[in-house]
Amino acid sequence: MDRSDDDTAATARVSDVSGAAKVIAYVRDKLISGAFKPGDRLPGERDLCAQLGISRPLLREGLRALSVLGLVEVQQGRGTTVGRADIGALGDALVFCLAQEPNVVEDVLQVRTAIECQAIRLACTSASDADLAEINDKLETLVGSLQDPERGGIADHAFHLAIVKASRSPSLITMYRAIEPLLMRSHVQRRRLVIPDQDVTLHLVDSHREVFVAIVNGDPDEAERKMREHFQISARLHRARFLKMARGDTERAGAR
Amino acid sequence: MDRSDDDTAATARVSDVSGAAKVIAYVRDKLISGAFKPGDRLPGERDLCAQLGISRPLLREGLRALSVLGLVEVQQGRGTTVGRADIGALGDALVFCLAQEPNVVEDVLQVRTAIECQAIRLACTSASDADLAEINDKLETLVGSLQDPERGGIADHAFHLAIVKASRSPSLITMYRAIEPLLMRSHVQRRRLVIPDQDVTLHLVDSHREVFVAIVNGDPDEAERKMREHFQISARLHRARFLKMARGDTERAGAR
DNA sequence: ATAACAACACTGGTCAGACCACTTGTTCTC
DNA sequence: GAGAACAAGTGGTCTGACCAGTGTTGTTAT
């Protein structure tokens, strides 16, 4: 979000706020208050711009901004409706935005860690038998796909998502889904950069299993600890690629 | 991202693509090709709309969409520059998605817990002296406002926000700020319903202090434990209101 | 009475031209 | 050389007109 607009949007009733920001604030207030629900039809553009006291092109600017975030859907001849909270669209927008920002993507992993560590604690007490079966299923799939970066990345993510779902917290799940495309991309890229190695693979499988066992045992502290260990192992694996790359460079220099 | 625009943006050279989508595609292509880098100045609006063969309001729609995603920054009198994308857009849109869920006011506390517990771990190692001073300052303010539900809620939130800031993780900070409206609603509702009580107040102050001390001591596990204890104390305080309400109802029945 | 077609009303999509406000650069005066 | 005034370039907004798509209503034919 453009920050200057964001700050001023918070005081949308002040008359010096830009026109498009008025639209954003109007819709924001209605969404947060619950007055607008998914599928609701907004007033027509001519009515809405009269209501907000701005011109139609400005109104359209604001609506365009909201539509790019999936918060409204604008259709010619039909009108503008409140979006159905399309988390996937949000995640795709994020991938588009952050494709060139590897440092930001690394930091987003902090959010991932936060969510998963809270989720696994909740899963220890909230997970149903079906949830546990689902996680186990994803674990088996993961084990069977460790040699393939694409399928491995997908399976890894599915395992983690199953744990988040087992938390039974809608907010955590929503949040996780928002960063999902980024995580997927990150998983797959990381796997492409690392040559699979027997020891590492087994170690990784064990780590996933220990996470699952901790959930089944139902001890939140233990489960969180295992999850954090798991992330550390992954991070070490990621860092190990630099050693291999460094050795690779040395060998090339020697060959000249 | 609005799907129809996103799909059509990929084929921007087809002449039936909407005007704003042309802008988005133009900037996207330049970013991907590396022709545009953060800080670069885009051509002026009049030049750009001539170049793209669209009207200026349409161009502005497209730029507004890009600005809401942080990809460009538009400043009156100065021009439009390429932004350094961040996850701000995700944060702002996410609160809308969360707001649409039933029971969000209670469940968002899981997100809050997740973020704060991860943030406090990071704060133990990342916090500067200024960060620690800031948290301490907010703690003193909190102590001075416990008798006032409104100011107390604000001070409580400021204390926690200072901790999240001390994590030095832009993503965690962004997410935390995004859920602020929902947290404020939660805080205010909770505090209105509780009559402050001397013992509880002191216990609450101690809990906040222990959290701060743990950060200063720099032990992530200990700090997280203290934070979770703090949340449990708050939850107990919240549950205590039901006892008081039950007693209140009984007294009223006796009076009739 | 029902179905098909046409007309109308309402919706968003876009344009051109005008004017306002802000920023930066250039020129003039002291 | 410094400061003020002016000009040029930038974005911000508006009005009114017209185009294109969708849904509803009315008319006509069977």
mmCIF file of C-alpha atoms in Angstrom, chain A residues 6-230:
data_model
loop_
_atom_site.group_PDB
_atom_site.id
_atom_site.type_symbol
_atom_site.label_atom_id
_atom_site.label_comp_id
_atom_site.label_asym_id
_atom_site.label_seq_id
_atom_site.Cartn_x
_atom_site.Cartn_y
_atom_site.Cartn_z
ATOM 1 C CA ASP A 6 -2.496 4.656 3.982
ATOM 2 C CA ASP A 7 -1.832 7.226 6.661
ATOM 3 C CA THR A 8 -4.364 9.619 5.298
ATOM 4 C CA ALA A 9 -6.905 6.891 4.739
ATOM 5 C CA ALA A 10 -7.093 6.442 8.471
ATOM 6 C CA THR A 11 -8.554 9.952 8.702
ATOM 7 C CA ALA A 12 -10.687 9.714 5.614
ATOM 8 C CA ARG A 13 -13.179 12.212 6.991
ATOM 9 C CA VAL A 14 -10.633 14.991 6.770
ATOM 10 C CA SER A 15 -11.362 16.861 3.582
ATOM 11 C CA ASP A 16 -7.788 16.958 2.244
ATOM 12 C CA VAL A 17 -7.640 13.230 1.698
ATOM 13 C CA SER A 18 -7.103 12.186 -1.884
ATOM 14 C CA GLY A 19 -10.158 11.041 -3.764
ATOM 15 C CA ALA A 20 -9.077 7.495 -4.354
ATOM 16 C CA ALA A 21 -8.136 7.120 -0.718
ATOM 17 C CA LYS A 22 -11.659 8.092 0.198
ATOM 18 C CA VAL A 23 -12.950 5.125 -1.754
ATOM 19 C CA ILE A 24 -10.482 2.810 -0.146
ATOM 20 C CA ALA A 25 -11.376 4.066 3.301
ATOM 21 C CA TYR A 26 -15.095 3.841 2.571
ATOM 22 C CA VAL A 27 -14.854 0.242 1.519
ATOM 23 C CA ARG A 28 -12.413 -0.550 4.323
ATOM 24 C CA ASP A 29 -14.754 0.805 6.965
ATOM 25 C CA LYS A 30 -17.707 -1.072 5.533
ATOM 26 C CA LEU A 31 -15.769 -4.315 5.369
ATOM 27 C CA ILE A 32 -14.353 -4.061 8.856
ATOM 28 C CA SER A 33 -17.671 -3.069 10.356
ATOM 29 C CA GLY A 34 -19.365 -5.966 8.606
ATOM 30 C CA ALA A 35 -21.750 -3.721 6.657
ATOM 31 C CA PHE A 36 -20.373 -5.162 3.408
ATOM 32 C CA LYS A 37 -20.192 -8.887 3.019
ATOM 33 C CA PRO A 38 -18.744 -11.033 0.214
ATOM 34 C CA GLY A 39 -21.011 -10.958 -2.781
ATOM 35 C CA ASP A 40 -22.689 -7.714 -1.759
ATOM 36 C CA ARG A 41 -23.305 -5.256 -4.549
ATOM 37 C CA LEU A 42 -21.847 -1.789 -4.142
ATOM 38 C CA PRO A 43 -23.829 1.267 -5.256
ATOM 39 C CA GLY A 44 -23.268 2.146 -8.909
ATOM 40 C CA GLU A 45 -20.318 4.335 -9.783
ATOM 41 C CA ARG A 46 -22.430 7.422 -10.435
ATOM 42 C CA ASP A 47 -24.175 7.093 -7.093
ATOM 43 C CA LEU A 48 -21.032 6.272 -5.197
ATOM 44 C CA CYS A 49 -18.983 9.177 -6.536
ATOM 45 C CA ALA A 50 -21.845 11.549 -5.736
ATOM 46 C CA GLN A 51 -22.037 10.090 -2.251
ATOM 47 C CA LEU A 52 -18.305 10.469 -1.653
ATOM 48 C CA GLY A 53 -18.152 13.870 -3.347
ATOM 49 C CA ILE A 54 -15.493 12.934 -5.915
ATOM 50 C CA SER A 55 -15.371 12.532 -9.658
ATOM 51 C CA ARG A 56 -15.919 9.236 -11.371
ATOM 52 C CA PRO A 57 -12.356 8.762 -12.645
ATOM 53 C CA LEU A 58 -11.136 9.119 -9.094
ATOM 54 C CA LEU A 59 -13.680 6.663 -7.883
ATOM 55 C CA ARG A 60 -12.479 4.253 -10.510
ATOM 56 C CA GLU A 61 -8.903 4.719 -9.325
ATOM 57 C CA GLY A 62 -9.943 3.674 -5.862
ATOM 58 C CA LEU A 63 -11.931 0.740 -7.116
ATOM 59 C CA ARG A 64 -9.050 -0.377 -9.268
ATOM 60 C CA ALA A 65 -6.790 -0.372 -6.250
ATOM 61 C CA LEU A 66 -9.284 -2.456 -4.321
ATOM 62 C CA SER A 67 -9.779 -4.840 -7.207
ATOM 63 C CA VAL A 68 -6.067 -5.516 -7.606
ATOM 64 C CA LEU A 69 -6.158 -6.771 -4.030
ATOM 65 C CA GLY A 70 -9.189 -8.902 -4.749
ATOM 66 C CA LEU A 71 -11.331 -6.953 -2.323
ATOM 67 C CA VAL A 72 -13.879 -5.964 -4.941
ATOM 68 C CA GLU A 73 -14.771 -7.325 -8.318
ATOM 69 C CA VAL A 74 -15.724 -4.829 -11.011
ATOM 70 C CA GLN A 75 -17.779 -6.078 -13.960
ATOM 71 C CA GLN A 76 -19.008 -4.022 -16.860
ATOM 72 C CA GLY A 77 -22.786 -3.951 -17.101
ATOM 73 C CA ARG A 78 -23.243 -5.779 -13.832
ATOM 74 C CA GLY A 79 -21.750 -3.582 -11.165
ATOM 75 C CA THR A 80 -19.147 -3.892 -8.468
ATOM 76 C CA THR A 81 -19.353 -6.582 -5.843
ATOM 77 C CA VAL A 82 -17.420 -7.274 -2.690
ATOM 78 C CA GLY A 83 -14.829 -9.931 -3.337
ATOM 79 C CA ARG A 84 -14.956 -13.299 -1.732
ATOM 80 C CA ALA A 85 -11.817 -12.866 0.305
ATOM 81 C CA ASP A 86 -9.689 -14.478 -2.349
ATOM 82 C CA ILE A 87 -6.611 -15.314 -0.393
ATOM 83 C CA GLY A 88 -5.023 -17.000 -3.357
ATOM 84 C CA ALA A 89 -5.230 -13.804 -5.377
ATOM 85 C CA LEU A 90 -3.541 -11.994 -2.551
ATOM 86 C CA GLY A 91 -0.776 -14.520 -2.449
ATOM 87 C CA ASP A 92 -0.277 -14.285 -6.206
ATOM 88 C CA ALA A 93 -0.057 -10.516 -5.971
ATOM 89 C CA LEU A 94 2.557 -10.969 -3.330
ATOM 90 C CA VAL A 95 4.638 -13.218 -5.525
ATOM 91 C CA PHE A 96 4.408 -10.669 -8.312
ATOM 92 C CA CYS A 97 5.495 -7.891 -5.968
ATOM 93 C CA LEU A 98 8.286 -9.698 -4.263
ATOM 94 C CA ALA A 99 9.780 -11.609 -7.167
ATOM 95 C CA GLN A 100 12.749 -9.259 -7.162
ATOM 96 C CA GLU A 101 13.076 -8.906 -3.394
ATOM 97 C CA PRO A 102 14.843 -11.976 -2.003
ATOM 98 C CA ASN A 103 15.608 -10.286 1.284
ATOM 99 C CA VAL A 104 11.961 -9.585 1.857
ATOM 100 C CA VAL A 105 11.074 -13.161 1.055
ATOM 101 C CA GLU A 106 13.561 -14.373 3.631
ATOM 102 C CA ASP A 107 11.972 -12.136 6.230
ATOM 103 C CA VAL A 108 8.498 -13.408 5.370
ATOM 104 C CA LEU A 109 9.732 -16.748 6.611
ATOM 105 C CA GLN A 110 9.623 -15.233 10.082
ATOM 106 C CA VAL A 111 5.879 -14.907 9.656
ATOM 107 C CA ARG A 112 5.768 -18.489 8.504
ATOM 108 C CA THR A 113 7.688 -19.619 11.568
ATOM 109 C CA ALA A 114 5.404 -17.614 13.834
ATOM 110 C CA ILE A 115 2.293 -19.133 12.350
ATOM 111 C CA GLU A 116 3.515 -22.694 12.296
ATOM 112 C CA CYS A 117 4.841 -22.649 15.846
ATOM 113 C CA GLN A 118 1.573 -21.306 17.174
ATOM 114 C CA ALA A 119 -0.427 -23.645 14.971
ATOM 115 C CA ILE A 120 1.422 -26.746 16.076
ATOM 116 C CA ARG A 121 0.782 -25.923 19.720
ATOM 117 C CA LEU A 122 -2.913 -25.645 19.008
ATOM 118 C CA ALA A 123 -2.862 -28.783 16.903
ATOM 119 C CA CYS A 124 -1.615 -30.773 19.920
ATOM 120 C CA THR A 125 -4.906 -30.185 21.666
ATOM 121 C CA SER A 126 -7.290 -29.438 18.820
ATOM 122 C CA ALA A 127 -6.440 -31.919 16.101
ATOM 123 C CA SER A 128 -9.089 -34.504 15.312
ATOM 124 C CA ASP A 129 -8.300 -38.058 14.277
ATOM 125 C CA ALA A 130 -8.967 -37.014 10.709
ATOM 126 C CA ASP A 131 -6.471 -34.159 11.042
ATOM 127 C CA LEU A 132 -3.813 -36.551 12.304
ATOM 128 C CA ALA A 133 -4.523 -38.974 9.500
ATOM 129 C CA GLU A 134 -4.198 -36.127 7.037
ATOM 130 C CA ILE A 135 -0.817 -35.057 8.401
ATOM 131 C CA ASN A 136 0.396 -38.652 8.329
ATOM 132 C CA ASP A 137 -0.762 -39.006 4.762
ATOM 133 C CA LYS A 138 1.112 -35.863 3.741
ATOM 134 C CA LEU A 139 4.188 -37.180 5.507
ATOM 135 C CA GLU A 140 4.137 -40.375 3.463
ATOM 136 C CA THR A 141 3.760 -38.378 0.282
ATOM 137 C CA LEU A 142 6.698 -36.225 1.342
ATOM 138 C CA VAL A 143 8.879 -39.251 1.940
ATOM 139 C CA GLY A 144 8.090 -40.530 -1.528
ATOM 140 C CA SER A 145 9.036 -37.335 -3.319
ATOM 141 C CA LEU A 146 12.246 -36.142 -1.758
ATOM 142 C CA GLN A 147 14.285 -36.631 -4.913
ATOM 143 C CA ASP A 148 12.127 -34.357 -7.030
ATOM 144 C CA PRO A 149 12.380 -30.623 -6.292
ATOM 145 C CA GLU A 150 8.941 -29.807 -7.697
ATOM 146 C CA ARG A 151 6.977 -32.605 -6.107
ATOM 147 C CA GLY A 152 9.088 -32.436 -2.986
ATOM 148 C CA GLY A 153 8.354 -28.765 -2.552
ATOM 149 C CA ILE A 154 4.656 -29.337 -2.971
ATOM 150 C CA ALA A 155 4.645 -32.277 -0.584
ATOM 151 C CA ASP A 156 6.667 -30.389 2.004
ATOM 152 C CA HIS A 157 4.287 -27.512 1.891
ATOM 153 C CA ALA A 158 1.261 -29.798 2.089
ATOM 154 C CA PHE A 159 2.645 -31.385 5.243
ATOM 155 C CA HIS A 160 3.048 -28.013 6.882
ATOM 156 C CA LEU A 161 -0.330 -26.797 5.702
ATOM 157 C CA ALA A 162 -1.984 -29.859 7.193
ATOM 158 C CA ILE A 163 -0.487 -28.952 10.547
ATOM 159 C CA VAL A 164 -1.713 -25.391 10.300
ATOM 160 C CA LYS A 165 -5.173 -26.661 9.427
ATOM 161 C CA ALA A 166 -5.101 -28.971 12.418
ATOM 162 C CA SER A 167 -4.809 -25.870 14.604
ATOM 163 C CA ARG A 168 -8.453 -25.182 13.853
ATOM 164 C CA SER A 169 -7.742 -21.464 13.966
ATOM 165 C CA PRO A 170 -9.310 -19.750 10.959
ATOM 166 C CA SER A 171 -7.145 -16.671 11.343
ATOM 167 C CA LEU A 172 -3.909 -18.630 11.344
ATOM 168 C CA ILE A 173 -5.059 -20.632 8.360
ATOM 169 C CA THR A 174 -6.032 -17.519 6.445
ATOM 170 C CA MET A 175 -2.759 -15.924 7.158
ATOM 171 C CA TYR A 176 -0.834 -18.977 6.138
ATOM 172 C CA ARG A 177 -2.724 -19.201 2.890
ATOM 173 C CA ALA A 178 -1.866 -15.612 2.130
ATOM 174 C CA ILE A 179 1.839 -16.366 2.119
ATOM 175 C CA GLU A 180 1.388 -19.792 0.566
ATOM 176 C CA PRO A 181 2.453 -18.940 -2.990
ATOM 177 C CA LEU A 182 5.598 -17.346 -1.664
ATOM 178 C CA LEU A 183 6.358 -20.370 0.459
ATOM 179 C CA MET A 184 5.760 -22.714 -2.430
ATOM 180 C CA ARG A 185 8.131 -20.811 -4.596
ATOM 181 C CA SER A 186 10.689 -20.651 -1.827
ATOM 182 C CA HIS A 187 10.436 -24.406 -1.115
ATOM 183 C CA VAL A 188 10.870 -25.322 -4.740
ATOM 184 C CA GLN A 189 13.760 -22.973 -5.344
ATOM 185 C CA ARG A 190 15.599 -24.151 -2.287
ATOM 186 C CA ARG A 191 15.242 -27.729 -3.360
ATOM 187 C CA ARG A 192 16.539 -26.983 -6.813
ATOM 188 C CA LEU A 193 19.712 -25.546 -5.373
ATOM 189 C CA VAL A 194 20.581 -28.508 -3.239
ATOM 190 C CA ILE A 195 21.809 -31.807 -4.572
ATOM 191 C CA PRO A 196 19.958 -34.454 -2.590
ATOM 192 C CA ASP A 197 22.275 -36.489 -0.442
ATOM 193 C CA GLN A 198 21.366 -39.679 1.328
ATOM 194 C CA ASP A 199 22.270 -38.637 4.851
ATOM 195 C CA VAL A 200 20.629 -35.289 4.599
ATOM 196 C CA THR A 201 17.507 -36.843 3.166
ATOM 197 C CA LEU A 202 17.161 -39.301 6.003
ATOM 198 C CA HIS A 203 17.789 -36.603 8.514
ATOM 199 C CA LEU A 204 15.090 -34.493 6.950
ATOM 200 C CA VAL A 205 12.601 -37.355 6.989
ATOM 201 C CA ASP A 206 13.342 -38.017 10.646
ATOM 202 C CA SER A 207 12.813 -34.391 11.441
ATOM 203 C CA HIS A 208 9.390 -34.385 9.809
ATOM 204 C CA ARG A 209 8.483 -37.587 11.627
ATOM 205 C CA GLU A 210 9.509 -36.176 14.973
ATOM 206 C CA VAL A 211 7.295 -33.186 14.372
ATOM 207 C CA PHE A 212 4.367 -35.471 13.654
ATOM 208 C CA VAL A 213 5.053 -37.685 16.661
ATOM 209 C CA ALA A 214 5.150 -34.648 18.909
ATOM 210 C CA ILE A 215 1.710 -33.608 17.721
ATOM 211 C CA VAL A 216 0.334 -37.067 18.341
ATOM 212 C CA ASN A 217 1.863 -37.017 21.831
ATOM 213 C CA GLY A 218 -0.047 -33.814 22.448
ATOM 214 C CA ASP A 219 2.648 -31.799 24.196
ATOM 215 C CA PRO A 220 2.613 -28.203 22.895
ATOM 216 C CA ASP A 221 6.036 -27.238 24.217
ATOM 217 C CA GLU A 222 7.665 -30.336 22.821
ATOM 218 C CA ALA A 223 5.906 -29.968 19.493
ATOM 219 C CA GLU A 224 7.002 -26.393 19.122
ATOM 220 C CA ARG A 225 10.553 -27.323 19.983
ATOM 221 C CA LYS A 226 10.560 -30.030 17.326
ATOM 222 C CA MET A 227 9.145 -27.631 14.781
ATOM 223 C CA ARG A 228 11.826 -25.068 15.527
ATOM 224 C CA GLU A 229 14.494 -27.763 15.273
ATOM 225 C CA HIS A 230 13.009 -28.716 11.946
#
